[in-house]
Coordinates of C-alpha atoms in Angstrom, one line a residue:
M203 CA -104.7 -208.8 -48.5
G204 CA -101.7 -211.1 -49.5
I205 CA -99.3 -208.2 -49.4
I206 CA -100.6 -207.0 -46.0
A207 CA -100.3 -210.6 -44.6
G208 CA -96.7 -210.8 -46.0
I209 CA -95.8 -207.5 -44.4
G210 CA -97.3 -208.7 -41.1
K211 CA -95.4 -212.0 -41.2
N212 CA -92.1 -210.2 -42.0
F213 CA -92.7 -207.8 -39.1
R214 CA -93.3 -210.7 -36.7
S215 CA -90.1 -212.4 -37.9
I216 CA -88.0 -209.2 -37.4
S217 CA -89.6 -208.6 -34.0
R218 CA -88.9 -212.2 -32.8
Y219 CA -85.3 -212.0 -34.2
N220 CA -84.8 -208.7 -32.2
Q221 CA -86.3 -210.3 -29.1
I222 CA -83.8 -213.2 -29.4
I223 CA -80.9 -210.8 -29.7
K224 CA -82.1 -208.8 -26.7
V225 CA -82.2 -211.9 -24.5
L226 CA -78.8 -213.1 -25.7
I227 CA -77.3 -209.7 -24.8
K228 CA -79.1 -209.8 -21.4
Y229 CA -77.2 -213.0 -20.5
G230 CA -73.9 -211.8 -21.7
F231 CA -73.7 -213.4 -25.2
E232 CA -72.5 -210.1 -26.8
D233 CA -69.8 -212.0 -28.8
L234 CA -72.5 -214.1 -30.4
V235 CA -74.6 -211.0 -31.3
E236 CA -71.5 -209.5 -32.9
Y237 CA -71.0 -212.7 -34.9
I238 CA -74.7 -212.4 -36.0
E239 CA -74.6 -208.8 -37.2
E240 CA -70.9 -208.0 -37.7
N241 CA -71.2 -204.7 -35.9
K242 CA -72.3 -202.9 -32.7
K243 CA -75.8 -202.3 -34.2
Y244 CA -77.6 -203.9 -31.2
T245 CA -75.9 -202.0 -28.4
F246 CA -79.2 -200.1 -28.1
F247 CA -80.8 -203.2 -26.6
Q248 CA -78.2 -203.2 -23.8
K249 CA -79.6 -199.9 -22.5
L250 CA -83.1 -201.5 -22.3
I251 CA -81.8 -204.2 -20.0
P252 CA -81.8 -203.3 -16.2
K253 CA -78.3 -203.4 -14.7
T254 CA -79.6 -205.7 -11.9
S255 CA -80.7 -208.3 -14.5
R256 CA -77.3 -208.1 -16.2
K257 CA -75.4 -208.4 -12.9
R258 CA -77.5 -211.4 -11.9
A259 CA -76.8 -213.1 -15.3
I260 CA -73.1 -212.7 -14.8
E261 CA -73.2 -214.8 -11.7
Y262 CA -74.4 -217.9 -13.6
S263 CA -72.1 -220.4 -15.5
K264 CA -72.3 -220.3 -19.3
W265 CA -74.3 -223.5 -19.3
A266 CA -76.8 -222.1 -16.8
K267 CA -77.1 -219.0 -18.9
M268 CA -78.0 -221.1 -21.9
R269 CA -80.8 -222.7 -19.8
L270 CA -82.1 -219.2 -18.8
V271 CA -82.0 -218.1 -22.4
C272 CA -84.2 -221.1 -23.4
E273 CA -86.6 -220.4 -20.5
E274 CA -87.0 -216.7 -21.4
L275 CA -87.4 -217.3 -25.2
G276 CA -90.4 -219.5 -24.6
P277 CA -91.9 -222.9 -25.6
T278 CA -89.9 -223.6 -28.8
F279 CA -86.5 -223.0 -27.1
V280 CA -87.6 -224.8 -23.9
K281 CA -88.5 -227.9 -26.0
F282 CA -85.3 -227.6 -27.9
G283 CA -83.4 -227.6 -24.6
Q284 CA -85.4 -230.6 -23.2
I285 CA -84.7 -232.7 -26.4
L286 CA -81.0 -231.7 -26.3
S287 CA -80.8 -232.9 -22.7
N288 CA -81.5 -236.4 -24.0
R289 CA -78.4 -236.3 -26.2
P290 CA -75.3 -236.2 -24.0
D291 CA -73.4 -237.7 -26.9
L292 CA -73.8 -234.5 -28.9
I293 CA -73.5 -231.8 -26.2
P294 CA -71.2 -231.3 -23.1
L295 CA -72.4 -233.2 -20.1
E296 CA -72.6 -229.9 -18.0
L297 CA -75.0 -228.4 -20.5
A298 CA -77.1 -231.6 -20.6
L299 CA -77.5 -231.5 -16.8
E300 CA -78.5 -227.9 -16.9
L301 CA -81.1 -228.4 -19.7
E302 CA -82.7 -231.2 -17.7
K303 CA -83.9 -228.5 -15.2
L304 CA -86.1 -226.8 -17.9
H305 CA -89.8 -226.7 -17.1
D306 CA -92.5 -225.4 -19.4
N307 CA -95.4 -224.7 -17.0
V308 CA -97.2 -221.6 -18.4
P309 CA -100.6 -219.9 -17.7
P310 CA -103.5 -221.5 -19.6
M311 CA -105.2 -220.0 -22.6
P312 CA -108.4 -218.0 -22.1
K313 CA -111.4 -220.4 -22.1
E314 CA -112.9 -218.6 -25.2
V315 CA -109.7 -219.3 -27.2
A316 CA -109.6 -222.9 -26.1
K317 CA -113.3 -223.4 -27.1
K318 CA -112.6 -221.9 -30.5
V319 CA -109.7 -224.2 -31.2
V320 CA -111.9 -227.3 -30.3
E321 CA -114.9 -226.1 -32.4
T322 CA -112.7 -225.2 -35.4
E323 CA -111.0 -228.6 -35.3
L324 CA -114.1 -230.7 -34.7
N325 CA -116.4 -228.7 -36.9
D326 CA -119.2 -228.3 -34.3
T327 CA -120.0 -226.4 -31.2
V328 CA -118.8 -227.4 -27.8
E329 CA -122.4 -227.8 -26.6
N330 CA -123.2 -230.2 -29.4
L331 CA -120.0 -232.2 -28.9
F332 CA -120.0 -232.6 -25.1
A333 CA -122.5 -232.7 -22.3
W334 CA -120.0 -230.7 -20.2
F335 CA -116.8 -228.8 -21.1
E336 CA -114.7 -227.7 -18.1
P337 CA -113.5 -224.3 -19.1
T338 CA -110.5 -224.3 -16.7
P339 CA -107.8 -226.9 -17.7
F340 CA -106.5 -229.2 -15.0
A341 CA -103.0 -229.2 -16.7
S342 CA -101.3 -226.6 -18.7
A343 CA -98.0 -226.6 -20.6
S344 CA -96.3 -224.6 -23.4
I345 CA -97.8 -226.5 -26.3
A346 CA -101.1 -227.6 -25.0
Q347 CA -103.5 -227.8 -22.1
V348 CA -105.9 -230.5 -20.9
H349 CA -109.6 -230.0 -20.2
N350 CA -112.0 -232.4 -18.4
V351 CA -115.0 -233.0 -20.6
T352 CA -118.0 -235.4 -20.5
L353 CA -119.6 -237.0 -23.5
H354 CA -123.3 -237.2 -24.0
S355 CA -123.0 -240.9 -23.2
G356 CA -121.7 -240.0 -19.7
K357 CA -118.1 -241.0 -20.4
R358 CA -115.4 -238.7 -19.0
V359 CA -112.7 -237.6 -21.4
A360 CA -109.4 -235.8 -21.0
L361 CA -109.3 -233.4 -24.0
K362 CA -105.8 -232.1 -24.9
V363 CA -106.1 -228.8 -26.8
Q364 CA -103.2 -227.2 -28.6
R365 CA -102.4 -223.6 -27.9
A366 CA -103.7 -221.2 -30.6
G367 CA -101.0 -220.0 -32.9
I368 CA -98.2 -222.2 -31.4
H369 CA -97.5 -223.8 -34.9
E370 CA -96.7 -220.4 -36.4
I371 CA -94.5 -219.4 -33.4
I372 CA -92.5 -222.6 -33.6
E373 CA -92.0 -222.1 -37.4
E374 CA -90.6 -218.6 -36.9
D375 CA -88.4 -219.8 -34.0
I376 CA -87.0 -222.6 -36.1
K377 CA -86.1 -220.2 -38.9
A378 CA -84.2 -218.1 -36.3
M379 CA -82.5 -221.2 -34.9
Y380 CA -81.3 -222.2 -38.4
K381 CA -79.8 -218.7 -38.9
I382 CA -78.0 -218.8 -35.5
A383 CA -76.8 -222.4 -36.0
E384 CA -75.4 -221.5 -39.5
I385 CA -73.5 -218.6 -38.1
L386 CA -72.2 -220.6 -35.1
E387 CA -71.0 -223.4 -37.5
N388 CA -69.3 -221.0 -39.9
R389 CA -67.7 -218.5 -37.4
I390 CA -66.9 -220.6 -34.3
P391 CA -64.9 -223.6 -35.5
S392 CA -64.9 -225.2 -32.0
L393 CA -68.7 -225.7 -32.2
K394 CA -68.6 -227.4 -35.6
S395 CA -68.1 -230.8 -34.1
F396 CA -71.5 -230.5 -32.4
D397 CA -73.2 -230.0 -35.8
P398 CA -75.5 -227.1 -34.8
I399 CA -77.5 -227.2 -38.0
G400 CA -78.0 -231.0 -37.6
L401 CA -79.2 -230.5 -34.1
V402 CA -81.8 -227.9 -35.3
K403 CA -82.8 -230.3 -38.1
N404 CA -83.4 -233.1 -35.6
F405 CA -85.3 -230.8 -33.3
E406 CA -87.5 -229.6 -36.2
N407 CA -88.5 -233.2 -37.0
S408 CA -89.2 -233.9 -33.4
I409 CA -91.2 -230.8 -32.5
L410 CA -93.3 -231.0 -35.7
K411 CA -94.3 -234.5 -34.7
E412 CA -95.1 -233.5 -31.2
I413 CA -97.4 -230.7 -32.3
D414 CA -99.3 -233.1 -34.5
F415 CA -101.6 -234.9 -32.1
I416 CA -102.3 -237.6 -34.6
N417 CA -98.8 -238.9 -34.0
E418 CA -99.3 -238.9 -30.3
S419 CA -102.6 -240.8 -30.7
I420 CA -100.8 -243.5 -32.7
N421 CA -98.3 -243.8 -29.8
V422 CA -101.1 -244.2 -27.3
Q423 CA -102.9 -246.8 -29.4
R424 CA -99.7 -248.7 -30.0
F425 CA -98.9 -248.7 -26.3
F426 CA -102.5 -249.7 -25.5
N427 CA -102.4 -252.6 -27.9
N428 CA -99.2 -253.9 -26.5
L429 CA -100.7 -254.1 -23.0
K430 CA -104.0 -255.5 -24.3
D431 CA -102.2 -258.3 -26.3
D432 CA -100.1 -259.2 -23.2
T433 CA -102.2 -261.8 -21.3
S434 CA -99.3 -262.9 -19.0
L435 CA -99.9 -262.8 -15.2
D436 CA -97.2 -260.1 -14.7
Q437 CA -98.9 -257.5 -16.9
F438 CA -99.6 -254.7 -14.4
A439 CA -99.8 -251.6 -16.6
E440 CA -102.7 -249.8 -18.2
A441 CA -103.1 -246.9 -20.7
P442 CA -106.1 -244.7 -21.8
K443 CA -107.9 -245.5 -25.0
V444 CA -108.1 -243.0 -27.8
Y445 CA -111.4 -241.5 -29.0
Q446 CA -110.5 -241.3 -32.7
S447 CA -113.6 -239.4 -33.8
L448 CA -112.6 -236.5 -31.4
T449 CA -108.9 -236.5 -32.4
T450 CA -107.3 -234.2 -34.9
K451 CA -103.9 -232.6 -35.4
K452 CA -104.7 -230.0 -32.7
V453 CA -107.1 -231.9 -30.4
L454 CA -106.5 -235.3 -28.7
A455 CA -109.3 -237.1 -26.8
L456 CA -108.3 -239.8 -24.3
E457 CA -110.2 -241.8 -21.8
F458 CA -110.2 -240.0 -18.5
I459 CA -108.6 -242.3 -15.9
S460 CA -108.9 -241.5 -12.2
G461 CA -106.1 -242.6 -9.8
I462 CA -103.6 -241.5 -7.2
K463 CA -100.3 -240.0 -8.4
I464 CA -97.6 -242.5 -7.7
N465 CA -95.5 -240.0 -5.6
Q466 CA -98.3 -239.3 -3.2
I467 CA -97.1 -241.8 -0.7
D468 CA -99.4 -240.7 2.2
A469 CA -102.5 -240.9 -0.1
L470 CA -101.5 -244.4 -1.2
K471 CA -101.0 -245.5 2.4
T472 CA -104.4 -244.1 3.4
K473 CA -105.9 -246.4 0.7
N474 CA -103.9 -249.3 2.2
V475 CA -101.8 -249.6 -0.9
D476 CA -98.5 -251.5 -0.3
T477 CA -95.9 -249.2 -1.9
K478 CA -93.4 -252.1 -2.2
I479 CA -95.8 -254.0 -4.4
I480 CA -96.3 -250.9 -6.5
A481 CA -92.6 -250.4 -6.9
K482 CA -92.1 -253.9 -8.1
R483 CA -95.0 -253.7 -10.5
L484 CA -93.7 -250.4 -11.9
A485 CA -90.3 -252.0 -12.5
I486 CA -91.8 -255.1 -14.1
S487 CA -94.1 -253.1 -16.4
Y488 CA -91.2 -250.9 -17.5
F489 CA -88.8 -253.7 -18.3
K490 CA -91.5 -255.6 -20.2
Q491 CA -92.0 -252.5 -22.4
V492 CA -88.2 -252.4 -23.1
F493 CA -87.3 -256.1 -23.5
E494 CA -90.6 -257.6 -24.7
Y495 CA -92.5 -254.9 -26.6
G496 CA -89.5 -252.8 -27.8
F497 CA -91.6 -249.7 -27.3
F498 CA -91.3 -247.9 -24.0
H499 CA -92.5 -244.8 -22.2
A500 CA -89.5 -242.4 -22.2
D501 CA -90.8 -239.9 -19.6
P502 CA -92.0 -241.9 -16.6
H503 CA -92.0 -239.1 -14.1
P504 CA -94.5 -239.1 -11.2
G505 CA -96.9 -236.7 -13.1
N506 CA -97.3 -239.4 -15.8
L507 CA -97.9 -242.3 -13.5
L508 CA -101.2 -243.1 -11.7
V509 CA -101.9 -245.9 -9.2
L510 CA -105.3 -247.4 -9.9
P511 CA -107.7 -249.1 -7.4
N512 CA -106.6 -252.6 -8.6
N513 CA -102.9 -251.7 -7.9
H514 CA -102.1 -251.4 -11.6
I515 CA -100.1 -248.5 -12.9
C516 CA -101.6 -246.3 -15.6
Y517 CA -99.2 -244.4 -17.9
L518 CA -100.1 -240.9 -19.2
D519 CA -98.6 -238.4 -21.8
F520 CA -97.2 -240.3 -24.8
G521 CA -95.3 -237.4 -26.5
M522 CA -91.9 -238.9 -25.8
M523 CA -91.6 -242.6 -26.6
G524 CA -88.6 -244.9 -27.3
S525 CA -88.7 -247.5 -30.1
M526 CA -86.3 -250.4 -30.6
L527 CA -85.8 -253.1 -33.3
P528 CA -86.0 -256.7 -32.1
R529 CA -82.3 -257.0 -33.0
D530 CA -81.4 -254.1 -30.7
V531 CA -83.5 -255.5 -27.8
S532 CA -81.5 -258.7 -28.1
I533 CA -78.1 -256.8 -28.3
L534 CA -79.1 -254.7 -25.2
S535 CA -80.0 -257.9 -23.3
N536 CA -76.6 -259.4 -24.3
L537 CA -74.9 -256.3 -23.0
F538 CA -76.5 -256.5 -19.5
I539 CA -75.8 -260.3 -19.3
A540 CA -72.2 -259.7 -20.4
I541 CA -71.9 -257.1 -17.6
T542 CA -73.2 -259.5 -15.0
Y543 CA -70.6 -262.1 -16.1
K544 CA -67.7 -259.5 -16.3
D545 CA -67.3 -260.6 -20.0
I546 CA -65.3 -257.7 -21.5
K547 CA -65.2 -259.2 -24.9
N548 CA -68.9 -259.5 -25.2
I549 CA -69.5 -256.1 -23.7
I550 CA -67.4 -254.6 -26.5
K551 CA -69.1 -256.7 -29.1
A552 CA -72.5 -255.5 -28.0
L553 CA -71.4 -251.9 -28.0
Q554 CA -70.0 -252.3 -31.5
Q555 CA -73.2 -254.0 -32.7
L556 CA -75.3 -251.1 -31.3
S557 CA -73.0 -248.8 -33.1
N558 CA -73.5 -250.7 -36.4
N559 CA -70.0 -252.3 -36.0
T560 CA -68.2 -249.0 -35.9
S561 CA -64.4 -249.6 -35.9
V562 CA -62.7 -248.8 -32.6
K563 CA -59.6 -246.6 -33.0
N564 CA -57.8 -247.9 -29.9
M565 CA -59.1 -251.3 -28.9
R566 CA -56.6 -251.8 -26.1
E567 CA -57.7 -248.5 -24.5
L568 CA -61.4 -249.4 -24.8
E569 CA -60.7 -252.8 -23.2
F570 CA -58.9 -251.0 -20.3
D571 CA -61.8 -248.6 -19.8
I572 CA -64.4 -251.4 -19.9
N573 CA -62.3 -253.4 -17.4
E574 CA -62.1 -250.4 -15.0
F575 CA -65.9 -249.9 -15.4
I576 CA -66.5 -253.6 -14.5
E577 CA -64.2 -253.6 -11.5
K578 CA -65.8 -250.4 -10.1
Y579 CA -69.3 -251.8 -10.8
Y580 CA -68.6 -254.9 -8.6
V581 CA -67.0 -252.9 -5.8
K582 CA -69.4 -250.0 -5.4
D583 CA -72.5 -250.6 -3.4
I584 CA -74.2 -247.7 -5.1
H585 CA -74.7 -249.9 -8.2
E586 CA -76.7 -252.5 -6.4
N587 CA -80.1 -251.1 -7.2
E588 CA -79.3 -248.6 -10.0
M589 CA -79.2 -250.0 -13.5
S590 CA -79.1 -246.4 -14.8
T591 CA -75.7 -245.9 -13.2
I592 CA -74.4 -248.7 -15.5
L593 CA -75.8 -247.0 -18.6
L594 CA -74.6 -243.6 -17.6
E595 CA -71.0 -244.8 -17.0
L596 CA -71.1 -246.8 -20.3
K597 CA -72.4 -243.6 -21.9
D598 CA -69.1 -241.8 -20.9
I599 CA -67.1 -244.7 -22.4
I600 CA -69.2 -244.7 -25.6
I601 CA -68.7 -240.9 -26.1
A602 CA -64.9 -241.1 -25.3
H603 CA -64.4 -243.8 -28.0
D604 CA -66.6 -242.2 -30.7
L605 CA -69.1 -245.1 -30.8
K606 CA -72.4 -243.8 -32.3
V607 CA -75.2 -245.7 -30.5
P608 CA -78.9 -245.2 -31.5
T609 CA -80.9 -242.4 -29.9
Y610 CA -83.0 -244.8 -27.9
F611 CA -80.0 -245.8 -25.8
F612 CA -79.8 -242.3 -24.3
L613 CA -83.6 -242.1 -24.0
F614 CA -83.5 -245.5 -22.1
A615 CA -80.7 -244.2 -19.8
R616 CA -82.5 -241.0 -19.0
S617 CA -85.9 -242.6 -18.5
L618 CA -84.3 -245.2 -16.3
V619 CA -82.9 -242.4 -14.1
T620 CA -86.4 -240.9 -13.7
L621 CA -88.0 -244.3 -13.1
E622 CA -85.4 -245.2 -10.4
G623 CA -86.1 -242.0 -8.6
V624 CA -89.8 -242.9 -8.4
I625 CA -89.0 -246.5 -7.3
N626 CA -86.6 -245.4 -4.6
K627 CA -89.4 -243.4 -2.9
L628 CA -91.7 -246.4 -3.0
D629 CA -89.2 -249.1 -2.0
P630 CA -85.5 -248.1 -1.7
N631 CA -84.5 -251.8 -1.2
L632 CA -86.0 -253.1 -4.4
K633 CA -83.3 -255.1 -6.3
Q634 CA -84.0 -254.1 -9.9
F635 CA -81.4 -256.3 -11.5
E636 CA -83.2 -259.4 -10.0
I637 CA -86.4 -258.2 -11.6
V638 CA -84.9 -257.6 -15.1
K639 CA -82.9 -260.8 -15.3
P640 CA -85.8 -263.1 -16.5
Y641 CA -86.6 -260.6 -19.3
L642 CA -83.0 -260.4 -20.4
R643 CA -82.8 -264.2 -20.6
T644 CA -86.1 -264.5 -22.5
S645 CA -85.0 -261.8 -24.9
V646 CA -81.8 -263.7 -25.7
T647 CA -83.3 -267.2 -25.9
K648 CA -85.9 -265.9 -28.4
K649 CA -83.0 -265.5 -30.8
Y650 CA -82.0 -269.1 -30.4
N651 CA -85.5 -270.6 -30.5
P652 CA -85.5 -273.7 -32.8
L653 CA -88.5 -272.5 -34.7
N654 CA -87.0 -269.0 -35.2
M655 CA -83.7 -270.5 -36.3
G656 CA -85.6 -272.8 -38.7
K657 CA -87.3 -269.8 -40.2
K658 CA -84.0 -268.0 -40.7
V659 CA -82.5 -271.1 -42.3
V660 CA -85.5 -271.4 -44.6
N661 CA -85.3 -267.7 -45.5
S662 CA -81.6 -268.0 -46.3
I663 CA -82.2 -271.0 -48.5
V664 CA -85.0 -269.1 -50.3
E665 CA -82.6 -266.2 -50.9
I666 CA -80.0 -268.7 -52.3
T667 CA -82.6 -270.3 -54.5
D668 CA -83.7 -266.9 -55.8
Y669 CA -80.1 -266.0 -56.5
M670 CA -79.5 -269.3 -58.3
E671 CA -82.5 -268.5 -60.4
D672 CA -81.0 -265.2 -61.5
F673 CA -77.5 -266.5 -61.8
P674 CA -77.7 -267.8 -65.4
S675 CA -79.0 -264.4 -66.7
D676 CA -76.4 -262.5 -64.7
L677 CA -73.7 -264.8 -66.1
K678 CA -75.0 -264.3 -69.6
N679 CA -74.9 -260.5 -69.2
A680 CA -71.3 -260.8 -67.9
I681 CA -70.3 -262.9 -70.9
R682 CA -71.9 -260.4 -73.3
K683 CA -69.9 -257.5 -71.7
I684 CA -66.7 -259.6 -72.0
N685 CA -67.4 -260.3 -75.7
S686 CA -68.1 -256.7 -76.4
G687 CA -64.8 -255.6 -74.8
Q688 CA -66.5 -253.8 -71.9
V689 CA -64.7 -256.1 -69.4
K690 CA -61.2 -257.5 -69.7
V691 CA -60.5 -260.7 -67.9
D692 CA -57.0 -262.1 -67.2
L693 CA -57.4 -265.8 -66.2
T694 CA -54.3 -267.8 -65.0
H695 CA -55.1 -271.4 -64.6
K696 CA -53.6 -273.0 -61.5
G697 CA -55.7 -276.1 -61.3
I698 CA -59.5 -276.5 -61.5
D699 CA -59.7 -279.4 -59.1
P700 CA -59.7 -277.4 -55.8
M701 CA -62.6 -275.3 -57.1
V702 CA -64.6 -278.4 -58.1
R703 CA -64.0 -279.9 -54.6
T704 CA -65.2 -276.7 -53.0
L705 CA -68.4 -276.7 -55.1
Q706 CA -69.1 -280.3 -54.1
R707 CA -68.6 -279.5 -50.5
I708 CA -71.0 -276.5 -50.7
T709 CA -73.6 -278.6 -52.5
K710 CA -73.4 -281.2 -49.7
Q711 CA -73.8 -278.5 -47.0
L712 CA -76.9 -277.1 -48.8
I713 CA -78.5 -280.5 -49.0
T714 CA -77.7 -281.0 -45.3
A715 CA -79.2 -277.6 -44.5
F716 CA -82.4 -278.6 -46.3
I717 CA -82.7 -281.8 -44.3
M718 CA -82.0 -279.9 -41.1
V719 CA -84.8 -277.4 -41.8
A720 CA -87.2 -280.2 -42.6
L721 CA -86.3 -282.0 -39.4
I722 CA -86.6 -278.9 -37.2
I723 CA -90.0 -277.9 -38.7
G724 CA -91.2 -281.4 -38.4
A725 CA -90.0 -281.7 -34.8
S726 CA -91.7 -278.4 -33.9
L727 CA -95.0 -279.6 -35.4
F728 CA -94.8 -283.0 -33.7
I729 CA -94.2 -281.3 -30.3
I730 CA -96.8 -278.6 -30.7
F731 CA -99.5 -281.0 -31.7
E732 CA -98.4 -283.7 -29.2
I733 CA -98.1 -286.5 -31.8
T734 CA -97.9 -289.9 -30.0
P735 CA -95.9 -291.7 -28.6
I736 CA -95.5 -289.2 -25.8
W737 CA -92.5 -289.3 -23.4
N738 CA -92.4 -287.0 -20.3
G739 CA -95.1 -284.8 -21.9
I740 CA -93.2 -284.4 -25.2
S741 CA -93.7 -286.1 -28.5
F742 CA -91.0 -288.8 -28.8
I743 CA -90.8 -288.5 -32.6
G744 CA -90.4 -284.7 -32.2
M745 CA -87.5 -285.3 -29.8
V746 CA -85.8 -287.8 -32.2
S747 CA -86.3 -285.4 -35.2
F748 CA -84.8 -282.5 -33.3
S749 CA -81.9 -284.7 -32.1
L750 CA -81.1 -285.7 -35.7
A751 CA -81.2 -282.1 -36.8
V752 CA -78.7 -281.2 -34.0
I753 CA -76.3 -284.1 -35.0
L754 CA -76.5 -283.0 -38.7
G755 CA -75.8 -279.4 -37.5
F756 CA -72.7 -280.4 -35.6
G757 CA -71.5 -282.5 -38.6
M758 CA -72.0 -279.5 -41.0
L759 CA -70.1 -277.1 -38.6
K760 CA -67.2 -279.6 -38.4
N761 CA -67.2 -279.8 -42.2
I762 CA -67.2 -276.0 -42.5
N763 CA -64.3 -275.7 -40.0
K764 CA -62.2 -278.3 -42.0
G765 CA -62.5 -276.1 -45.1
D766 CA -60.9 -277.5 -48.3
Y767 CA -57.9 -279.0 -46.5
D768 CA -59.5 -282.3 -45.8
Y769 CA -59.0 -283.5 -49.4

């Protein structure tokens, strides 16, 4: 049986490989086919392709042909194209724009096949699991389809069921992609800079996560928890809860939420919903995700957004999410603030920080490009309500100067374009920058919060203390190596006094830092617990402690700036 299965698998691989070559020839990629096989072996396939199809393919641009190839080769290649469209830093802009047009709507699986997947995954019959299982899915895509089911408790559930055999299809397609990418990289030098093999590797990691519904359930739960923990008055978003007991790698059970799709304007108006309020709440909920949670929905198109009876917005489909470190959230906030103040120096600083301080080859040219971008931004009316335009123009500058920003930057830019399209239909006059400003300020001030700064100072001191603890043994090891001849040291004495003075100054600064930390922590506790006496609603002792810490801080900074020349 193992031999037969192996033969069958090899046959499927060869069949799929031949199908790929046939499609490539159909759209005029004969040169690529020749690179693959080094001969005219596949000219036979050309005879199988109708002349009308070939003629129609010739009319398209090379980028459009690539999109058509992805569409015809099925779900794996469609997903590959969709993911590539989010990386305009890696592929030509014209190709990225074409790949954004890809859609993966496909006919649903037969109901018997869908039932079998559910029963195999959940180890029980559909009748035992559910009071009702709707055989016809209400949504169908290339990787999965969604059924409406009812639990025995009466709860309605949206059951996402993975297509049977899709995992095996994707594995075979990835193998073919690696082969094609390897040949492209070796035989067409101009494509090497795009790192075809690296692109396939990134895609493989992404698609394998997407077809594991456990990963998506974690995304949903994380998003749900962020909303639940946010008790502020401007929290207008909702998300479905996950039914963990009915979720596996191939089945995802989510709470069924009923609402009106956000782009159904007439239906919203029929229910007396003010679309301007919905537009503002959508913008608020999105910017909170980015600048407060650091975890945002990266595909907010109308099909994934519902308006609920309480005028809240419910997010659906969590396959594509963006995640940011707190440090990156702060840098991104600084970037937008610097843009509003036309601060070229800090714009460049923020871009370099996002790029892990990548060195700039031509700083003068970068400064010129940023200056041109700023001047255009303040002249063109088109930028007034479109933050995405800022990011997209910055993206061109980033690519031109080889600054490697994190993937989330492009996800953020693309999702913002989608979101603004939705907002413009609801309220074209909404000033998005006015909405985002408070979140930018909050994000930046978090960094300079006295309590947070106190924690950082304490952590630094702990690290120094740990190092001083290890220093004697490190010094002992170094001396042993010198004595054994492993290290040769050539010391020229030019006066020991400056070094002694420097050590004394460092010691004084460390002691000052300890006192500052104690004062800041004490001030925070006095203020939080409202220790009397109270002045203007704030603990007077806390204010005095904090003021002393500030005075000491300025004194220490002055001492640092003087260096060793004050002796």
